[in-house]
Coordinates of C-alpha atoms and ligand atoms in Angstrom, one line a residue:
Chain A
M26 CA 0.0 0.0 0.0
H27 CA 1.2 3.5 -0.9
Q28 CA 0.5 6.7 0.8
P29 CA -1.4 9.0 -1.6
H30 CA -0.6 12.8 -1.4
V31 CA -2.0 15.8 -3.2
V32 CA 1.2 17.3 -4.7
G33 CA -0.3 20.1 -6.8
A34 CA -3.6 22.0 -6.9
G35 CA -5.1 24.6 -9.2
M36 CA -8.5 26.2 -10.2
T37 CA -10.0 28.9 -12.2
R38 CA -11.9 31.7 -10.6
F39 CA -15.6 30.5 -10.3
A40 CA -17.7 33.0 -12.2
A41 CA -19.7 33.4 -15.4
H42 CA -17.1 32.5 -18.1
D43 CA -17.6 32.9 -21.8
R44 CA -14.8 30.3 -22.5
P45 CA -15.0 26.7 -23.8
L46 CA -14.7 23.7 -21.4
A47 CA -11.3 22.9 -22.8
E48 CA -9.9 26.3 -22.0
L49 CA -11.4 26.4 -18.5
F50 CA -10.2 23.0 -17.6
G51 CA -6.8 23.7 -19.2
E52 CA -6.3 26.7 -16.9
A53 CA -7.0 24.6 -13.8
A54 CA -4.9 21.5 -15.0
V55 CA -1.9 23.5 -16.0
S56 CA -1.8 25.4 -12.8
A57 CA -2.1 22.1 -10.8
L58 CA 0.8 20.6 -12.8
D59 CA 2.9 23.7 -12.4
D60 CA 2.1 23.8 -8.7
A61 CA 3.4 20.2 -8.4
S62 CA 6.5 21.1 -10.4
L63 CA 5.7 18.1 -12.6
G64 CA 5.5 17.7 -16.4
T65 CA 2.9 15.8 -18.2
D66 CA 5.3 12.8 -18.5
A67 CA 4.8 12.1 -14.8
I68 CA 1.0 11.7 -15.1
E69 CA -0.1 8.0 -15.7
A70 CA -3.9 8.5 -15.8
F71 CA -6.5 11.2 -16.0
Y72 CA -9.8 11.2 -14.2
L73 CA -12.3 13.9 -15.1
G74 CA -15.5 15.1 -13.4
N75 CA -18.1 16.6 -15.7
A76 CA -21.8 16.0 -14.8
M77 CA -23.8 17.6 -17.6
G78 CA -21.6 18.5 -20.6
G79 CA -23.5 16.0 -22.7
Q80 CA -26.9 17.6 -22.1
I81 CA -25.9 21.3 -21.6
E82 CA -23.2 21.7 -24.3
N83 CA -23.6 18.7 -26.6
A84 CA -20.1 17.6 -25.4
S85 CA -19.3 14.0 -24.7
H86 CA -16.2 11.8 -24.7
L87 CA -14.7 14.7 -22.8
A88 CA -11.9 12.9 -20.9
P89 CA -9.7 12.2 -24.0
Q90 CA -10.7 15.5 -25.6
L91 CA -9.5 17.5 -22.6
A92 CA -6.4 15.2 -22.1
S93 CA -5.4 16.0 -25.7
H94 CA -5.9 19.7 -25.0
I95 CA -3.2 19.6 -22.3
G96 CA -0.8 17.1 -23.8
L97 CA -1.9 14.0 -22.0
A98 CA -3.2 11.9 -24.9
G99 CA -2.3 8.3 -24.8
I100 CA -2.8 7.5 -21.1
P101 CA -6.0 6.0 -19.7
C102 CA -8.6 8.7 -19.3
Q103 CA -12.1 8.4 -17.8
R104 CA -15.0 10.7 -17.1
F105 CA -17.1 10.4 -13.9
E106 CA -20.7 11.5 -13.3
D107 CA -22.4 11.6 -10.0
A108 CA -24.4 14.9 -10.0
C109 CA -22.8 17.4 -7.7
A110 CA -20.4 14.8 -6.2
T111 CA -18.9 14.1 -9.6
S112 CA -15.3 15.2 -9.1
S113 CA -15.0 13.9 -5.6
N114 CA -15.8 10.5 -7.0
A115 CA -13.1 11.0 -9.6
F116 CA -10.7 12.0 -6.8
K117 CA -11.6 8.8 -4.9
H118 CA -10.6 6.7 -7.8
A119 CA -7.3 8.6 -8.2
V120 CA -6.5 8.1 -4.5
Q121 CA -7.3 4.3 -4.8
A122 CA -5.2 4.0 -8.0
V123 CA -2.2 5.5 -6.2
E124 CA -2.8 3.7 -3.0
S125 CA -3.0 0.3 -4.7
G126 CA 0.2 1.0 -6.7
R127 CA -1.7 0.9 -10.1
H128 CA -0.5 4.4 -10.9
D129 CA 2.3 6.6 -9.4
A130 CA 0.6 9.9 -10.3
V131 CA -2.9 10.8 -11.5
L132 CA -4.3 14.1 -12.7
V133 CA -7.9 14.5 -11.4
G134 CA -10.2 17.4 -11.8
G135 CA -13.6 18.7 -12.9
V136 CA -15.1 21.3 -15.2
E137 CA -18.7 22.6 -15.8
R138 CA -20.6 25.5 -17.2
C139 CA -24.0 26.3 -15.7
T140 CA -24.4 30.1 -16.1
P141 CA -26.5 31.8 -18.8
E142 CA -23.2 31.9 -20.8
T143 CA -24.3 28.4 -21.9
G144 CA -27.4 29.9 -23.6
L145 CA -29.8 28.4 -20.9
D146 CA -31.8 30.6 -18.6
T147 CA -32.7 29.9 -14.9
A148 CA -35.8 27.8 -15.7
E149 CA -34.0 25.8 -18.3
M150 CA -31.0 25.2 -16.1
T151 CA -33.3 24.2 -13.2
T152 CA -34.7 21.6 -15.6
Q153 CA -31.2 20.3 -16.4
F154 CA -30.4 19.9 -12.7
A155 CA -33.8 18.1 -12.1
T156 CA -32.7 15.3 -14.5
A157 CA -30.8 13.9 -11.4
M158 CA -34.2 13.1 -9.9
H159 CA -36.4 10.0 -10.4
E160 CA -38.1 10.2 -13.8
L161 CA -41.4 8.6 -12.6
Y162 CA -41.7 9.5 -8.9
E163 CA -40.1 13.0 -8.7
Q164 CA -39.7 14.8 -12.0
P165 CA -43.4 14.9 -12.9
V166 CA -44.2 16.6 -9.5
G167 CA -42.2 19.6 -10.5
L168 CA -39.6 19.3 -7.7
S169 CA -36.5 21.5 -8.1
F170 CA -33.2 21.1 -6.3
P171 CA -33.8 24.1 -4.0
G172 CA -37.1 22.2 -3.3
V173 CA -35.3 19.0 -2.4
F174 CA -33.3 20.7 0.3
G175 CA -36.3 22.9 1.1
L176 CA -38.2 19.7 2.1
L177 CA -35.3 18.5 4.3
T178 CA -34.9 21.9 5.9
D179 CA -38.6 22.3 6.5
R180 CA -38.6 19.1 8.4
H181 CA -35.4 20.1 10.3
M182 CA -37.1 23.4 11.3
H183 CA -40.2 21.4 12.5
E184 CA -38.2 18.9 14.5
Y185 CA -35.5 21.1 16.1
G186 CA -36.8 24.7 15.8
T187 CA -34.1 25.8 13.3
T188 CA -35.0 29.3 12.2
E189 CA -34.8 31.3 9.0
E190 CA -32.5 33.7 10.8
Q191 CA -30.1 30.8 11.5
L192 CA -30.2 29.8 7.8
A193 CA -29.4 33.4 6.9
E194 CA -26.4 33.4 9.2
V195 CA -24.9 30.6 7.2
A196 CA -25.2 32.7 4.0
V197 CA -23.7 35.8 5.8
K198 CA -20.8 33.8 7.1
N199 CA -20.0 32.2 3.7
H200 CA -20.2 35.5 1.9
F201 CA -17.8 37.0 4.4
H202 CA -15.4 34.1 3.8
G203 CA -15.9 34.5 0.0
S204 CA -15.0 38.2 0.3
L205 CA -11.5 37.0 1.4
N206 CA -11.1 34.6 -1.6
P207 CA -10.1 36.0 -4.9
D208 CA -11.4 32.9 -6.7
A209 CA -14.9 33.3 -5.3
Q210 CA -17.8 34.2 -7.5
H211 CA -19.4 36.4 -4.8
G212 CA -16.9 38.7 -3.1
R213 CA -19.5 40.9 -1.5
E214 CA -20.5 40.7 2.2
I215 CA -24.2 40.6 2.9
T216 CA -26.4 41.0 6.0
V217 CA -29.1 38.8 7.6
E218 CA -31.7 41.5 6.6
E219 CA -30.6 41.3 3.0
V220 CA -31.1 37.5 3.0
L221 CA -34.5 37.7 4.7
D222 CA -35.6 40.4 2.2
S223 CA -34.6 38.5 -0.9
P224 CA -37.3 36.7 -2.9
V225 CA -38.3 33.0 -2.2
V226 CA -36.8 30.4 -4.6
A227 CA -38.2 27.3 -2.8
S228 CA -39.3 27.8 0.8
P229 CA -37.7 28.1 3.3
F230 CA -34.9 29.3 0.9
R231 CA -34.6 32.7 -0.5
L232 CA -32.3 33.8 -3.2
Y233 CA -29.4 34.4 -0.8
D234 CA -29.9 31.0 0.8
C235 CA -29.0 29.4 -2.6
C236 CA -25.6 28.9 -4.3
P237 CA -25.3 30.6 -7.7
F238 CA -25.1 29.1 -11.1
S239 CA -21.3 29.0 -11.9
D240 CA -18.8 28.2 -14.5
G241 CA -15.3 27.0 -13.6
A242 CA -12.7 24.2 -13.3
S243 CA -10.4 22.7 -10.7
A244 CA -7.7 20.1 -10.7
V245 CA -5.2 18.3 -8.4
V246 CA -2.4 15.9 -8.9
V247 CA -2.5 12.8 -6.6
A248 CA 0.8 10.9 -6.3
N249 CA 2.6 8.3 -4.2
E250 CA 5.4 9.1 -1.8
S251 CA 8.2 8.8 -4.3
V252 CA 6.6 11.2 -6.8
A253 CA 5.8 13.5 -3.9
E254 CA 9.5 13.5 -3.0
T255 CA 10.4 14.3 -6.6
A256 CA 7.9 17.1 -6.7
R257 CA 9.3 18.6 -3.5
D258 CA 12.9 18.3 -4.8
Q259 CA 11.7 20.2 -8.0
G260 CA 10.4 23.0 -5.9
A261 CA 6.8 22.1 -5.2
D262 CA 5.1 23.3 -2.0
E263 CA 4.3 20.7 0.8
P264 CA 2.6 17.5 -0.3
I265 CA -0.7 16.9 1.7
A266 CA -1.5 13.4 2.7
V267 CA -4.9 11.9 1.8
Q268 CA -5.7 9.8 5.0
G269 CA -9.1 8.5 4.0
V270 CA -12.0 8.8 1.5
G271 CA -15.5 7.5 2.3
H272 CA -18.2 7.0 -0.3
A273 CA -21.7 5.9 0.4
T274 CA -25.1 6.1 -1.3
D275 CA -28.8 6.1 -0.2
V276 CA -32.1 5.1 -1.8
V277 CA -33.6 7.2 -4.7
P278 CA -36.2 8.6 -4.6
I279 CA -36.2 10.9 -1.5
A280 CA -39.6 9.6 -0.3
D281 CA -38.0 6.2 0.2
K282 CA -35.2 7.4 2.5
V283 CA -35.8 6.1 6.0
D284 CA -35.0 9.5 7.6
P285 CA -34.5 11.9 4.8
G286 CA -33.1 14.7 7.0
A287 CA -30.4 12.4 8.5
T288 CA -28.6 12.4 5.1
Q289 CA -27.5 8.8 5.9
A290 CA -25.0 8.6 3.0
A291 CA -23.1 11.5 4.6
R292 CA -23.0 9.7 8.0
D293 CA -21.9 6.5 6.4
A294 CA -19.2 8.1 4.2
A295 CA -17.9 10.1 7.2
E296 CA -17.6 7.0 9.3
Q297 CA -15.6 5.3 6.6
A298 CA -13.3 8.4 6.2
Y299 CA -12.8 8.9 9.9
D300 CA -12.0 5.2 10.4
A301 CA -9.5 5.1 7.5
A302 CA -7.8 8.2 8.9
G303 CA -7.9 7.0 12.5
I304 CA -9.5 10.2 13.7
G305 CA -12.9 11.5 14.9
P306 CA -14.8 14.8 14.2
G307 CA -13.1 16.5 17.1
D308 CA -9.7 16.2 15.4
V309 CA -10.8 18.2 12.3
D310 CA -9.4 21.8 12.1
V311 CA -11.0 23.0 8.8
V312 CA -14.0 21.9 6.8
E313 CA -15.1 22.4 3.2
L314 CA -18.7 21.1 2.9
H315 CA -21.6 21.0 0.5
D316 CA -23.6 24.1 1.2
C317 CA -25.6 24.2 -2.0
F318 CA -28.3 25.8 0.2
T319 CA -27.9 27.2 3.7
G320 CA -30.0 24.4 5.2
A321 CA -27.7 21.8 3.6
E322 CA -24.7 23.2 5.6
I323 CA -26.6 22.9 8.9
L324 CA -27.6 19.3 8.1
A325 CA -24.0 18.5 7.1
T326 CA -22.4 19.9 10.2
E327 CA -24.7 17.6 12.2
A328 CA -24.3 14.5 9.9
L329 CA -20.5 14.8 10.1
G330 CA -20.6 14.7 13.9
F331 CA -19.5 18.3 14.6
F332 CA -22.7 19.2 16.3
E333 CA -25.6 17.3 17.9
A334 CA -28.9 17.0 16.1
G335 CA -30.6 20.4 16.1
E336 CA -27.4 22.3 17.2
G337 CA -26.2 23.1 13.6
G338 CA -28.4 26.2 13.3
P339 CA -27.5 27.8 16.7
A340 CA -23.8 26.9 16.1
A341 CA -23.8 28.9 12.8
A342 CA -25.6 31.8 14.4
E343 CA -23.2 31.9 17.3
G344 CA -20.2 32.2 15.0
R345 CA -18.7 28.8 15.9
T346 CA -18.2 27.9 12.2
R347 CA -16.9 31.3 11.2
L348 CA -13.2 32.0 10.6
G349 CA -11.8 32.5 14.1
G350 CA -14.4 30.2 15.6
E351 CA -13.9 26.8 17.0
L352 CA -14.3 25.0 13.6
P353 CA -14.2 27.2 10.5
V354 CA -16.6 25.8 7.9
N355 CA -16.2 26.7 4.2
P356 CA -13.4 29.3 4.6
S357 CA -13.3 29.4 0.7
G358 CA -16.9 30.8 0.8
G359 CA -18.3 27.4 0.0
L360 CA -20.6 26.6 -2.8
K361 CA -22.7 29.5 -1.5
A362 CA -20.2 32.3 -2.2
K363 CA -17.3 30.7 -4.0
G364 CA -19.7 29.1 -6.5
H365 CA -20.9 25.7 -7.7
P366 CA -19.8 24.6 -11.2
I367 CA -21.2 21.1 -10.6
G368 CA -18.5 18.8 -11.8
A369 CA -15.7 21.2 -10.6
T370 CA -17.0 21.5 -7.0
G371 CA -15.5 18.4 -5.4
T372 CA -11.9 18.9 -6.5
A373 CA -12.2 22.6 -5.7
Q374 CA -12.9 21.6 -2.1
I375 CA -9.7 19.6 -2.2
V376 CA -7.8 22.6 -3.7
E377 CA -9.0 24.8 -0.7
L378 CA -8.0 22.2 1.9
V379 CA -4.6 21.8 0.3
T380 CA -4.2 25.6 0.3
Q381 CA -5.3 25.8 4.0
L382 CA -3.2 22.8 5.1
R383 CA -0.1 24.4 3.5
G384 CA -0.8 27.6 5.4
A385 CA -1.0 29.5 2.1
A386 CA -4.6 30.8 2.3
G387 CA -3.7 34.4 3.2
E388 CA -6.5 36.5 4.8
R389 CA -8.8 33.5 5.1
Q390 CA -6.2 31.2 6.6
V391 CA -7.5 28.9 9.4
E392 CA -4.9 29.1 12.2
D393 CA -2.8 25.9 12.8
A394 CA -4.8 23.9 10.3
Q395 CA -3.4 20.3 10.3
V396 CA -6.4 18.1 9.5
G397 CA -9.0 19.1 6.8
L398 CA -12.3 17.4 5.8
A399 CA -14.2 17.7 2.5
H400 CA -17.9 16.7 2.2
N401 CA -19.4 16.6 -1.3
L402 CA -23.0 15.5 -1.9
G403 CA -24.7 14.5 -5.1
G404 CA -28.4 14.5 -6.2
D405 CA -31.1 14.3 -3.5
T406 CA -28.3 13.4 -1.0
A407 CA -28.2 9.9 -2.4
T408 CA -24.4 10.2 -3.0
T409 CA -21.9 11.5 -0.6
L410 CA -18.1 11.5 -0.5
V411 CA -16.0 12.5 2.6
S412 CA -12.3 13.0 2.3
V413 CA -9.8 13.6 5.1
L414 CA -6.5 15.3 4.3
E415 CA -3.5 16.0 6.7
A416 CA -0.5 18.2 6.6
G417 CA 3.0 17.0 7.7
A418 CA 2.1 13.3 7.3
Chain B
M28 CA -45.1 -6.3 -28.8
T29 CA -41.4 -6.4 -27.9
D30 CA -39.7 -8.7 -25.4
R31 CA -39.7 -5.7 -23.0
D32 CA -43.4 -5.5 -22.7
P33 CA -45.2 -7.3 -19.9
Q34 CA -45.8 -10.9 -20.8
P35 CA -49.4 -11.9 -21.8
D36 CA -49.9 -14.0 -18.6
G37 CA -49.4 -10.8 -16.6
G38 CA -45.8 -11.6 -15.6
H39 CA -43.0 -9.1 -16.0
P40 CA -39.6 -9.6 -17.5
A41 CA -36.6 -9.8 -15.1
G42 CA -35.5 -6.4 -14.1
A43 CA -38.9 -4.8 -14.7
T44 CA -41.0 -3.3 -11.9
D45 CA -44.4 -4.8 -11.0
P46 CA -46.2 -2.5 -11.6
T47 CA -44.4 -1.2 -14.6
Y48 CA -43.8 2.5 -14.9
A49 CA -46.7 2.5 -17.5
E50 CA -49.0 0.7 -15.2
W51 CA -48.1 3.0 -12.2
R52 CA -48.9 6.1 -14.4
Q53 CA -52.1 4.5 -15.7
H54 CA -53.5 3.6 -12.3
L55 CA -52.8 7.1 -11.0
W56 CA -54.2 8.8 -14.1
E57 CA -57.3 6.8 -14.7
D58 CA -58.3 5.5 -11.3
Q59 CA -56.6 8.0 -9.0
V60 CA -54.9 5.0 -7.2
L61 CA -51.4 5.1 -5.9
L62 CA -49.7 1.7 -6.5
G63 CA -47.0 0.6 -4.1
Q64 CA -45.1 -2.6 -3.2
R65 CA -44.5 -4.6 0.0
C66 CA -41.5 -6.9 0.5
H67 CA -42.3 -10.5 1.5
D68 CA -38.9 -10.9 3.2
C69 CA -38.5 -7.8 5.3
G70 CA -41.9 -6.1 5.2
H71 CA -40.6 -2.8 3.7
A72 CA -43.3 -0.9 1.8
T73 CA -42.8 1.7 -0.8
A74 CA -44.7 4.2 -3.0
A75 CA -42.0 4.0 -5.5
P76 CA -42.1 0.4 -7.1
K77 CA -38.8 -1.0 -8.2
A78 CA -37.4 -4.4 -9.4
A79 CA -36.2 -5.3 -5.9
C80 CA -36.7 -4.2 -2.3
A81 CA -34.8 -1.0 -1.5
Q82 CA -34.1 -2.2 2.1
C83 CA -33.1 -5.9 1.7
G84 CA -32.7 -6.5 -2.1
S85 CA -35.3 -9.2 -2.2
R86 CA -37.2 -9.7 -5.5
S87 CA -40.1 -11.3 -3.6
I88 CA -42.3 -8.3 -3.5
E89 CA -46.1 -7.8 -4.0
R90 CA -48.0 -5.0 -5.6
I91 CA -50.3 -3.1 -3.1
D92 CA -52.8 -0.3 -3.3
L93 CA -51.7 2.6 -1.1
P94 CA -54.2 4.4 1.1
P95 CA -55.5 7.8 -0.2
E96 CA -55.0 9.4 3.2
G97 CA -51.9 10.5 4.9
E98 CA -50.1 13.2 6.9
V99 CA -47.9 16.1 5.7
Y100 CA -44.2 15.1 6.4
A101 CA -42.4 18.1 4.9
R102 CA -43.3 21.0 2.4
T103 CA -41.6 23.4 0.1
R104 CA -43.3 26.2 -1.9
I105 CA -41.6 26.3 -5.3
E106 CA -41.5 29.9 -6.6
I107 CA -38.8 29.3 -9.3
A108 CA -39.9 26.2 -11.2
P109 CA -38.3 24.0 -13.8
A110 CA -39.1 25.1 -17.4
E111 CA -41.9 22.6 -17.8
F112 CA -43.9 24.0 -14.9
D113 CA -45.7 27.2 -13.9
G114 CA -44.9 28.2 -10.4
P115 CA -45.7 28.9 -7.7
Y116 CA -47.0 25.6 -6.3
T117 CA -46.3 23.5 -3.2
V118 CA -44.6 20.1 -3.2
A119 CA -44.7 17.8 -0.1
L120 CA -43.6 14.5 1.2
V121 CA -46.8 12.8 2.4
D122 CA -46.6 10.0 5.0
L123 CA -49.1 7.3 4.0
G124 CA -48.3 5.2 7.1
E125 CA -46.3 2.4 5.6
A126 CA -44.6 4.5 2.9
R127 CA -44.0 8.1 1.9
V128 CA -44.9 9.7 -1.5
L129 CA -43.8 12.9 -3.2
A130 CA -46.8 14.9 -4.3
R131 CA -48.4 18.3 -5.0
L132 CA -50.1 19.9 -2.0
T133 CA -53.0 22.3 -2.2
G134 CA -53.9 24.9 0.4
E135 CA -51.8 26.0 3.5
R136 CA -51.0 22.8 5.4
E137 CA -48.9 22.3 8.5
I138 CA -46.5 19.4 9.1
G139 CA -48.6 16.6 10.7
E140 CA -51.9 17.7 9.2
S141 CA -54.1 15.0 7.6
V142 CA -54.5 15.2 3.9
T143 CA -56.3 13.2 1.2
L144 CA -55.5 12.3 -2.4
T145 CA -57.9 14.6 -4.2
D146 CA -56.7 15.0 -7.7
V147 CA -54.0 14.1 -10.3
Y148 CA -51.7 16.8 -11.8
E149 CA -51.3 16.1 -15.5
G150 CA -48.0 17.8 -16.6
D151 CA -45.8 17.3 -19.6
L152 CA -43.6 14.8 -17.7
G153 CA -46.4 12.6 -16.5
P154 CA -49.0 12.4 -13.7
A155 CA -48.4 13.4 -10.2
P156 CA -50.6 12.9 -7.1
V157 CA -52.2 15.9 -5.6
F158 CA -53.1 15.9 -1.8
G159 CA -55.3 18.5 -0.1
Ligands
ZN509 ZN1 -37.2 -6.3 1.8

């Protein structure tokens, strides 16, 4: 067994980009390779996350297309699709390939375009996203993705007394963090009043409870200990160890989940990742989690074991998850403020953790961050991946 | 008839649901009846028929009629709808006792309130149950 490390990381700014997928991904991939001080000759396989290029942009067979664009043609290339958890699943396979000794170094990343730059407006993109739901039991009802998490959050408010103000506090925090991240789509701070005054998208969520439509790309290089040493010798920054990746699924459709608000796949994936890393929730210093909607962040902080059931809302309102608090959550701004280009989101979480664990996050640096956790969820919470990274290991 | 259609004796090909997607739609549309399934091995019931039990994987499952009454489990008012729909409208998870179903909800309803299957929404993507 080898010890996988992330030896290089890169991403585009998340924003509305009038640029083709190849150019966006090329920017992230080249910066990841340069960050690793490695040439393309060191890369033995390429795993790509792209969820909807086939349906949004008439673009398929993207892995070899994008590999050719950046000088990687010839090696095994593969595209992954698992809704919003797409590139975390690609990352898992890269980690396993390195761990098992199958490959010494793998380039893994994701790219997606979801803004009106694609030619699709809000209603049309809402339809594209809804294709991740069950065609018989969910799509005909007219459920949207804000609606999926609206249902889960409505139930959480009923069971635990979580309030709209507490939801708004999550948005305010993540916009503050985003204001410190030059790669974030939303760099403007907002107030609780602005959130509560914004129009409803799907109750209880208002516009500012929802992540934006985004375009962007992210990439990392995963390598074994000997390539990590070579990269270090050639001038790369500190390699960051991948100590565990958990991956679990739950039943589709949402009506069939035993306790929908528990997000059981997140609990199962977290348990796997904690066990593999030999740690517990109390050992984590910094978290990047899937805050597609403010309520999703509250559910996730409870599912990952950071707070008791019903304590996620009060914890956010008390600043416990803010930079400077006991457990900073989404210092990048999260999906909420950094942005959410579906297939690029998972590896972008890894990019942020690597930056934090190297102590290179500037104004948004989490003090003494040694252990980082990423939580990336797909579809109606049916897919979740949890990854644990550690500095100095 | 293709080999993917239900067999003439009423049996279904391996990997199909009983009821089939077409039968589930037809019963809802024409008879306003929600079809479900119950597992012979673990007793799990569902309002979303599949080829095997979602809890234990058994293929020994029977078709059942679900009750037309239930309680609101969770709600969301959809203001920004997918392109095929005209918002706003309310979507809810309705607890039917043994199983939950995703449905349209009419009127202002609280979680825990009793509701009845009153109508079927006939959209471009197929029928959906309406509770009120
Ligand atoms: Zn069963």
